[in-house]
Tab-separated table of C-alpha atoms in Angstrom:
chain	number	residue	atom	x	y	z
A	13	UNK	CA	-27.893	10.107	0.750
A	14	UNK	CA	-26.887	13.789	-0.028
A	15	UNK	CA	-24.589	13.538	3.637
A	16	UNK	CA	-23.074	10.253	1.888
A	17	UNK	CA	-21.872	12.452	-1.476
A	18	UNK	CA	-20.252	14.715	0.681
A	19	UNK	CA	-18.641	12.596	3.891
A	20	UNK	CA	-17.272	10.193	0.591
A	21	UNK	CA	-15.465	6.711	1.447
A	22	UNK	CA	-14.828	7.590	5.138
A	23	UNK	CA	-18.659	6.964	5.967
A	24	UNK	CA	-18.604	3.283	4.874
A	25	UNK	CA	-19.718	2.204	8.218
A	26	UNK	CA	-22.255	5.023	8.630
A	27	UNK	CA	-23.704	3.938	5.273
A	28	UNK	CA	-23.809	0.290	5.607
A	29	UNK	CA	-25.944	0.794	8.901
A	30	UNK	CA	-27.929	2.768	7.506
A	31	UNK	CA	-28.971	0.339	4.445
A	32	UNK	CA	-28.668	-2.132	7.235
A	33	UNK	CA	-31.428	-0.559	9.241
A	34	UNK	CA	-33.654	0.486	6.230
A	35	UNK	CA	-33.754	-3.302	5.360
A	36	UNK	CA	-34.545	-4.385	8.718
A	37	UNK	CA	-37.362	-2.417	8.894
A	38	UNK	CA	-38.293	-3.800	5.895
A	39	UNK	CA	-37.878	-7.147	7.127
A	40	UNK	CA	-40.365	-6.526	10.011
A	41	UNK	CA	-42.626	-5.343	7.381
A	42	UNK	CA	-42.454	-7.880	5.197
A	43	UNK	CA	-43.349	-10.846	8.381
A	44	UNK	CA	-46.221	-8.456	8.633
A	45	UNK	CA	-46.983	-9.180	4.867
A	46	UNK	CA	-47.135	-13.046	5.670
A	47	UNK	CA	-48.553	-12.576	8.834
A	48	UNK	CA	-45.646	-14.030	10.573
A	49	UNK	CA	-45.564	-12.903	14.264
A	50	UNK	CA	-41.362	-12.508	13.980
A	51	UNK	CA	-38.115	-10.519	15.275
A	52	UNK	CA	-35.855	-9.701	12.115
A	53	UNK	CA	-32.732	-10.344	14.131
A	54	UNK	CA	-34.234	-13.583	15.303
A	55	UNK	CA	-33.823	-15.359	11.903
A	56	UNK	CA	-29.298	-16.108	11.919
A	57	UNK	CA	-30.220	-18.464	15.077
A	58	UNK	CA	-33.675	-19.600	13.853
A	59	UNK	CA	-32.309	-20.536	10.337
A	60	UNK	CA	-29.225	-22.324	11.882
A	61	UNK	CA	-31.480	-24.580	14.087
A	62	UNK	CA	-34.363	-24.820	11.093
A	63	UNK	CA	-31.538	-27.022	9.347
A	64	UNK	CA	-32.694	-29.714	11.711
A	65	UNK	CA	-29.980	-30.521	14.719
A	66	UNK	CA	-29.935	-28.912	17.813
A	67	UNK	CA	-27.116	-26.661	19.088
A	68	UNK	CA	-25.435	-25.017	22.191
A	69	UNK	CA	-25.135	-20.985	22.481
A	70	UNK	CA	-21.706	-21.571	21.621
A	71	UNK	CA	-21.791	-23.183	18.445
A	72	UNK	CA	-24.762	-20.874	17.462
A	73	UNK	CA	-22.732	-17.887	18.390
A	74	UNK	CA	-19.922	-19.218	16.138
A	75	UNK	CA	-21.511	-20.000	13.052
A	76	UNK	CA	-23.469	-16.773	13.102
A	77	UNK	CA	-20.813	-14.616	14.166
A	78	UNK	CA	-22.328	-12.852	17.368
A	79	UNK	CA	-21.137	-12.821	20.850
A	80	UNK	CA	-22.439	-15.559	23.258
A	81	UNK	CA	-24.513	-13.018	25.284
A	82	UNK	CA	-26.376	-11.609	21.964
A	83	UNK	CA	-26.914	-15.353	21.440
A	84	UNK	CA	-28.088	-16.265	24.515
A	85	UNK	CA	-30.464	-13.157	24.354
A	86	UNK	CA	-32.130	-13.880	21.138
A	87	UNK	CA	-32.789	-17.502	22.354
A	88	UNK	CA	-34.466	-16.657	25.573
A	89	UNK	CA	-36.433	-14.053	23.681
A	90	UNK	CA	-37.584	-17.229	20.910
A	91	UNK	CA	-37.999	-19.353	23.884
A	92	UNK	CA	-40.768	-16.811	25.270
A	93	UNK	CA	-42.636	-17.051	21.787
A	94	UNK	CA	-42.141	-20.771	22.275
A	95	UNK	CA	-40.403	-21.112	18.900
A	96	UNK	CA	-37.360	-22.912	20.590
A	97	UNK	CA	-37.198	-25.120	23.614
A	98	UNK	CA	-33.534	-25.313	26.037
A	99	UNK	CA	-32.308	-27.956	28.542
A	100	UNK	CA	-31.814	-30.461	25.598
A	101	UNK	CA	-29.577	-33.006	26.382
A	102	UNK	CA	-26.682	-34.189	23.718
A	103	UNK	CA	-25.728	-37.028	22.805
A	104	UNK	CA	-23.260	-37.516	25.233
A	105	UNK	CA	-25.748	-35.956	27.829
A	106	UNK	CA	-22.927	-33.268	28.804
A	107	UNK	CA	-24.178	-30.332	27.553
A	108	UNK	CA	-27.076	-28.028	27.131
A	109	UNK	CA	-28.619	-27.956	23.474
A	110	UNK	CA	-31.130	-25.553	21.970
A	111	UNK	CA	-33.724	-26.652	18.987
A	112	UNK	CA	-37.319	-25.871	17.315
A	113	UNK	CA	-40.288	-26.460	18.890
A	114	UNK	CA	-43.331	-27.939	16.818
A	115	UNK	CA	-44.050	-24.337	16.922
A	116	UNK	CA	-41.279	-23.362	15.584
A	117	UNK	CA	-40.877	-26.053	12.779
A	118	UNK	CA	-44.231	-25.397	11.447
A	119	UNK	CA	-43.784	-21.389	11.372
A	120	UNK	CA	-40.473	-22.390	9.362
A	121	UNK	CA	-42.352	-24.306	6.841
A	122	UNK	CA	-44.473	-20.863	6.173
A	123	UNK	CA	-41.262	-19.212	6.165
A	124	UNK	CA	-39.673	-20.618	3.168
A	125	UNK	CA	-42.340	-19.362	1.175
A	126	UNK	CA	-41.769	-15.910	2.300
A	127	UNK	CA	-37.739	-16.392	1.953
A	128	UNK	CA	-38.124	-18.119	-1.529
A	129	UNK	CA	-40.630	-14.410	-2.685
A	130	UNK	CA	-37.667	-12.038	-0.761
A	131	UNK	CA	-34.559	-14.171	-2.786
A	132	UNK	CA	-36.305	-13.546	-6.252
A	133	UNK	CA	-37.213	-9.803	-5.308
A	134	UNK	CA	-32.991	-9.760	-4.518
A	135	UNK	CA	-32.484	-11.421	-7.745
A	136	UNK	CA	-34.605	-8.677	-9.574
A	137	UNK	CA	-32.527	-6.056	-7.581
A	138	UNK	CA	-28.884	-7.495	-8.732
A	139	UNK	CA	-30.668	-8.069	-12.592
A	140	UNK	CA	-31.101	-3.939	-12.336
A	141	UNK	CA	-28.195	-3.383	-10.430
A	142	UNK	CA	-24.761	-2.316	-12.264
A	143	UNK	CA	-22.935	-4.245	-9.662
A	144	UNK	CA	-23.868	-7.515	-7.688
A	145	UNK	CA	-23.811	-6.100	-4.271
A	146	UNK	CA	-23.896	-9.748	-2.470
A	147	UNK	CA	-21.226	-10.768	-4.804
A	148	UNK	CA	-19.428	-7.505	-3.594
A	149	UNK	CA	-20.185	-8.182	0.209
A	150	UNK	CA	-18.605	-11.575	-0.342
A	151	UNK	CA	-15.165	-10.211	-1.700
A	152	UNK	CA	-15.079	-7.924	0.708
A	153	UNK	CA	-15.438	-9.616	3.666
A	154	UNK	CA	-12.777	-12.169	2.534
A	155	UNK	CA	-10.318	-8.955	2.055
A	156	UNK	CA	-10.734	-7.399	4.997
A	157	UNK	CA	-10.337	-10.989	6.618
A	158	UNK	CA	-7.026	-10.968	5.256
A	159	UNK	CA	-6.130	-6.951	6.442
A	160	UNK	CA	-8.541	-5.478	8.260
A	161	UNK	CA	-9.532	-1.624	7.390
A	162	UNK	CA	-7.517	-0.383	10.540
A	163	UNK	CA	-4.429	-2.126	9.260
A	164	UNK	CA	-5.150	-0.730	6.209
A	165	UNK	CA	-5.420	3.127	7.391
A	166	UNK	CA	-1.982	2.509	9.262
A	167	UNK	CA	-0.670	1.862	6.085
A	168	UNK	CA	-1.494	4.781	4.743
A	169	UNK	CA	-0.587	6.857	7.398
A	170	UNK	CA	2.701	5.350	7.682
A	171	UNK	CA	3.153	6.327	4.117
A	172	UNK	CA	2.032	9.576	4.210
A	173	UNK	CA	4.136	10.272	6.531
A	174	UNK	CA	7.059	8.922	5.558
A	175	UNK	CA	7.000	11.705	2.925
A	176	UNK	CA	7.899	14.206	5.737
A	177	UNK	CA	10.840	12.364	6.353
A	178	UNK	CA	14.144	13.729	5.100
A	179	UNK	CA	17.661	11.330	5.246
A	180	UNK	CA	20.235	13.749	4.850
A	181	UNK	CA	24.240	13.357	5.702
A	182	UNK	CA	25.786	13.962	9.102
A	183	UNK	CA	27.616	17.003	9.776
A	184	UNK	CA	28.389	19.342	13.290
A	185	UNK	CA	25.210	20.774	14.149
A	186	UNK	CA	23.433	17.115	14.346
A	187	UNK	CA	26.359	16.272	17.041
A	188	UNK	CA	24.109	16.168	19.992
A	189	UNK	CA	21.148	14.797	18.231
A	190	UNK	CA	22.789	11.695	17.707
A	191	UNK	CA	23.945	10.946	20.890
A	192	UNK	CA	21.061	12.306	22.799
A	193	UNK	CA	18.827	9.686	20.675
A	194	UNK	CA	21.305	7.044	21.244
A	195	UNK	CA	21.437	7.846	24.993
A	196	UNK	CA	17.992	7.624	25.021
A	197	UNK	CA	17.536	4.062	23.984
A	198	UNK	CA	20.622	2.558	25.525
A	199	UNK	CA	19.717	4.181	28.638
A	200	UNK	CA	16.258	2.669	28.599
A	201	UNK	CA	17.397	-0.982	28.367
A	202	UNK	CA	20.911	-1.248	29.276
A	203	UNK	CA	24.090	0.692	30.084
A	204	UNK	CA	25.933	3.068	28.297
A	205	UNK	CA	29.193	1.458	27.973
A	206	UNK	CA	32.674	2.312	26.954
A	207	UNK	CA	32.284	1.598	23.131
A	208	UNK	CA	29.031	3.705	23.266
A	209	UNK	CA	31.329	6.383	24.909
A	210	UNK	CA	33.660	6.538	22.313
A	211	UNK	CA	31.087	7.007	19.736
A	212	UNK	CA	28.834	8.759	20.768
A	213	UNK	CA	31.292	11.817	22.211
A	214	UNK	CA	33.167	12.173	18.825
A	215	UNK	CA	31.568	10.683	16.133
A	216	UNK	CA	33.722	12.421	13.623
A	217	UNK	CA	36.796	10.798	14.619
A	218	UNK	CA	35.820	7.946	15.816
A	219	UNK	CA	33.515	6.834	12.774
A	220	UNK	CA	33.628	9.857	9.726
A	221	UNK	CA	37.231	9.873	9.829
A	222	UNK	CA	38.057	6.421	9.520
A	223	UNK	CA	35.912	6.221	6.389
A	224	UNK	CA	32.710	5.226	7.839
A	225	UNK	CA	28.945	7.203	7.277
A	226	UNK	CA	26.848	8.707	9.708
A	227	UNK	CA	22.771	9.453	8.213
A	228	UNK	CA	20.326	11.722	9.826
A	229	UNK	CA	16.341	11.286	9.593
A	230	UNK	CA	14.585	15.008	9.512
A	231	UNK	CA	11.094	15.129	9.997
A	232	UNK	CA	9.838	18.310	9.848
A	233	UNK	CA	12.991	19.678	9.501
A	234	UNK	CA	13.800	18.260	13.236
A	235	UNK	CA	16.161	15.975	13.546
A	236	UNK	CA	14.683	12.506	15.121
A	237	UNK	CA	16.490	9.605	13.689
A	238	UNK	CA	20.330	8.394	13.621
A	239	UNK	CA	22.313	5.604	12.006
A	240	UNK	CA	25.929	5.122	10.875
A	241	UNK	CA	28.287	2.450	9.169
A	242	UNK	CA	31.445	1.921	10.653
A	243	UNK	CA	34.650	0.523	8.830
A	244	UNK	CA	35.929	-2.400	10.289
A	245	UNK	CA	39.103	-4.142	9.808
A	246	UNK	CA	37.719	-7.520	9.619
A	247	UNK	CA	38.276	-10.525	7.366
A	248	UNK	CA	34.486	-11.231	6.703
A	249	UNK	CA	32.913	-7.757	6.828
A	250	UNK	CA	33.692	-4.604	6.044
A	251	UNK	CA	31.331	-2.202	7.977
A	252	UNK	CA	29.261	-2.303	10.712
A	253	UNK	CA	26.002	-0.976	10.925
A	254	UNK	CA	25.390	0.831	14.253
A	255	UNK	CA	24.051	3.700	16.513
A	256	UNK	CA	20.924	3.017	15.178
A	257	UNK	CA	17.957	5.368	16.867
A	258	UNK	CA	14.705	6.678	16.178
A	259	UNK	CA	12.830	8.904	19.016
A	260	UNK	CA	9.839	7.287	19.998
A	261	UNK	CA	8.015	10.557	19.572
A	262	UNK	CA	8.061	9.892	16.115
A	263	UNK	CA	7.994	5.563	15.887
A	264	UNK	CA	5.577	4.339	13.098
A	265	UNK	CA	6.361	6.490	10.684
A	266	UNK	CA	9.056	4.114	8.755
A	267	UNK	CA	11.892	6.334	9.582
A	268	UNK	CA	13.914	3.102	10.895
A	269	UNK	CA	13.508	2.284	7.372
A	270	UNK	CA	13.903	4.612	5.696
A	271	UNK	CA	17.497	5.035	7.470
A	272	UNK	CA	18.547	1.662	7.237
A	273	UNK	CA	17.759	1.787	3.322
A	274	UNK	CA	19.865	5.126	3.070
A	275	UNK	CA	22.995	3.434	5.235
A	276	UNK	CA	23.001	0.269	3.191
A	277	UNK	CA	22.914	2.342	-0.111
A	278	UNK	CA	25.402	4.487	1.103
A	279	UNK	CA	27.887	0.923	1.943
A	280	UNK	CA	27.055	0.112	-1.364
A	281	UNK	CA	28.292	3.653	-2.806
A	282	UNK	CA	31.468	2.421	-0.696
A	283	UNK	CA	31.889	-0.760	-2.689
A	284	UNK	CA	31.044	-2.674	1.085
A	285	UNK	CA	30.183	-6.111	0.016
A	286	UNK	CA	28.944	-7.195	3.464
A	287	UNK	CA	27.638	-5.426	6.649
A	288	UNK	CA	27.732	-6.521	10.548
A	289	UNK	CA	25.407	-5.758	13.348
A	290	UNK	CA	24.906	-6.262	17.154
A	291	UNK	CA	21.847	-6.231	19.112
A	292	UNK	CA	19.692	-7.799	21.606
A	293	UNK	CA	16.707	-9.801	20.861
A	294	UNK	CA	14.812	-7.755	23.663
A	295	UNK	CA	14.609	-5.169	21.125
A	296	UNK	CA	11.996	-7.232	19.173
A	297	UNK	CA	10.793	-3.729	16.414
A	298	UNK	CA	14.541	-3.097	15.856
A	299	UNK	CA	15.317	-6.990	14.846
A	300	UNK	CA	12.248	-7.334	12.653
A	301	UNK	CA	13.543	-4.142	11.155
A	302	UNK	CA	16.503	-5.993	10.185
A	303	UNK	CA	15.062	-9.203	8.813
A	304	UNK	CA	13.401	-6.825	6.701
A	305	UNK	CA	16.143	-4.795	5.787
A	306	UNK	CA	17.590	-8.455	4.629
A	307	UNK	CA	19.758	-9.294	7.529
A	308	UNK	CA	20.417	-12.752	8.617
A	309	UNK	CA	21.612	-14.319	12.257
A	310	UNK	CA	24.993	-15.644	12.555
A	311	UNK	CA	27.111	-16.349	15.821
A	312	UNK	CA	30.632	-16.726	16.786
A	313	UNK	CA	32.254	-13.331	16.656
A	314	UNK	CA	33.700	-12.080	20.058
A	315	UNK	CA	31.914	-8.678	21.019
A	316	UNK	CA	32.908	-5.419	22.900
A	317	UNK	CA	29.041	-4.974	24.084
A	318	UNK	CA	28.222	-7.000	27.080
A	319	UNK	CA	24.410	-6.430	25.803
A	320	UNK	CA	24.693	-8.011	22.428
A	321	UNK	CA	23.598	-11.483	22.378
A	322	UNK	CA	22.089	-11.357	18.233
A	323	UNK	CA	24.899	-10.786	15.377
A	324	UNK	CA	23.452	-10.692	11.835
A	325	UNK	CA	25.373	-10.122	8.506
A	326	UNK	CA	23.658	-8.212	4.779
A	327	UNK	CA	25.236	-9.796	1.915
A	328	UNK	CA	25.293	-7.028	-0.555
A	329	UNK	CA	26.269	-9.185	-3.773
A	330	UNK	CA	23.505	-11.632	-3.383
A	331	UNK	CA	20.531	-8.739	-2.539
A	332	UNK	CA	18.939	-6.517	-4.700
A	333	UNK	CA	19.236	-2.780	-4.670
């Protein structure tokens, strides 16, 4: 217990096996007490089958939550003490079914006096207990159904993270940063092509001068993520968000986020009313990253990027800040 006070909250497994075992001990102990010649981890698949039909391995193994093999294990194991008998036929005489012998139907009979003893000396426990620990096991199970505890801890390392993450404004001396990071990923699934050229080699004319924004992710003070608005002289929108890039050194950490939230602010700052993009629906993390950023697919606009095949618009008057 004293290891538990000091390891805290990260032990939760260690702990939980070791009440786990203590009470399986116990358990063994306690068939001892009603001289009951029994296997603690026999009673999930001899309580299932005590409720009167007989089952295969995998419907067992389902209902109880263990793997097939641990089922079939235990059941060979009962069938030795002749508590259970195999080879029964259902009804449609297609598969294999496992059930109580009289043996085993007369030692449950003994059993429920023992289980009815074991649920009052529970009830007595949770009576004296601050918190109802079943009640407890319960809720938890049904939360970490819904997000398990490694989802959970990449949560909080995403956001814990994230903290080391700087978005600052572009100037000179993050010139080859972003289009070495752009290079990167274009190079990786596609072609660098003529439009990339252009912006990438002098992103000061080409995008800061005509009144567009180029954002920089630091983390660690190192420069590892890229994005930029550019003003367009369209009808429907007025700047394009592009030259998106995060290294992959450094993916997970929300920076794609974190730079597409800076970008849009900084279109808003601008007085944009509605952003463009291009992509390619290969790039599965970078399009979810835009749903979530509040993007929407359109189609029709003509493109200078033989890779595009996506186009999605943000409609800054009807999303929140």
């Amino acid at each position: 217990m004293e290891l538990f006070e000091k390891t805290g909250k990260i032990a939760l497994g260690s702990r939980l096996r070791y009440m786990a075992s203590n009470i399986t001990e116990e358990a063994g102990r306690l068939h001892e007490l009603y001289q009951i010649d029994f296997a603690p981890k026999w009673f999930p698949v001899f309580f299932i089958l005590s409720e009167g039909d007989s089952k295969t391995i995998t419907d067992i193994a389902t209902e109880i939550g263990h793997s097939q093999p641990s089922v079939t294990k235990i059941v060979k194991e009962m069938i030795k003490a002749e508590l259970l008998e195999d080879n029964l036929r259902s009804v449609d005489k297609r598969r294999n079914m496992v059930g109580l012998t009289d043996k085993g139907k007369v030692l449950w009979e003994r059993m429920k006096i023992q289980c009815t003893d074991i649920d009052r000396a529970i009830d007595g426990i949770i009576q004296e207990a601050t918190h109802n620990l079943w009640e407890a096991l319960a809720e938890w199970e049904f939360l970490l159904e819904q997000k398990s505890l490694l989802k959970r801890v990449q949560e909080q390392k995403k956001m814990r993270e994230s903290k080391d993450v700087k978005i600052v404004p572009y100037n000179s001396v993050y010139r080859m940063a972003f289009k070495s990071l752009n290079e990167a990923w274009i190079s990786t699934y596609f072609e660098m092509e003529e439009t990339d050229h252009k912006a990438l080699d002098n992103p000061e004319e080409y995008i800061l001068a005509k009144g567009g924004k180029i954002m920089i992710a630091l983390y660690q003070d190192e420069p590892v993520g890229v994005c930029s608005i550019i003003k367009m002289n369209h009808p429907d929108f007025d700047y394009e968000l592009a030259k998106m890039a995060v290294s992959p050194t450094v993916q997970g950490k929300s920076i794609g986020y974190l730079l597409g939230k800076a970008i849009i602010e900084e279109a808003r700052n601008l007085g944009a009313s509605k952003l463009f993009l291009e992509s390619n629906t290969i790039l599965q993390p970078a399009i979810n990253l835009y749903y979530k950023l509040g993007f929407q697919k359109i189609s029709g606009y003509p493109s200078p990027y033989q890779r595009c095949n996506i186009q999605m618009e943000l409609d800054l008057k009807n999303t929140l800040e």
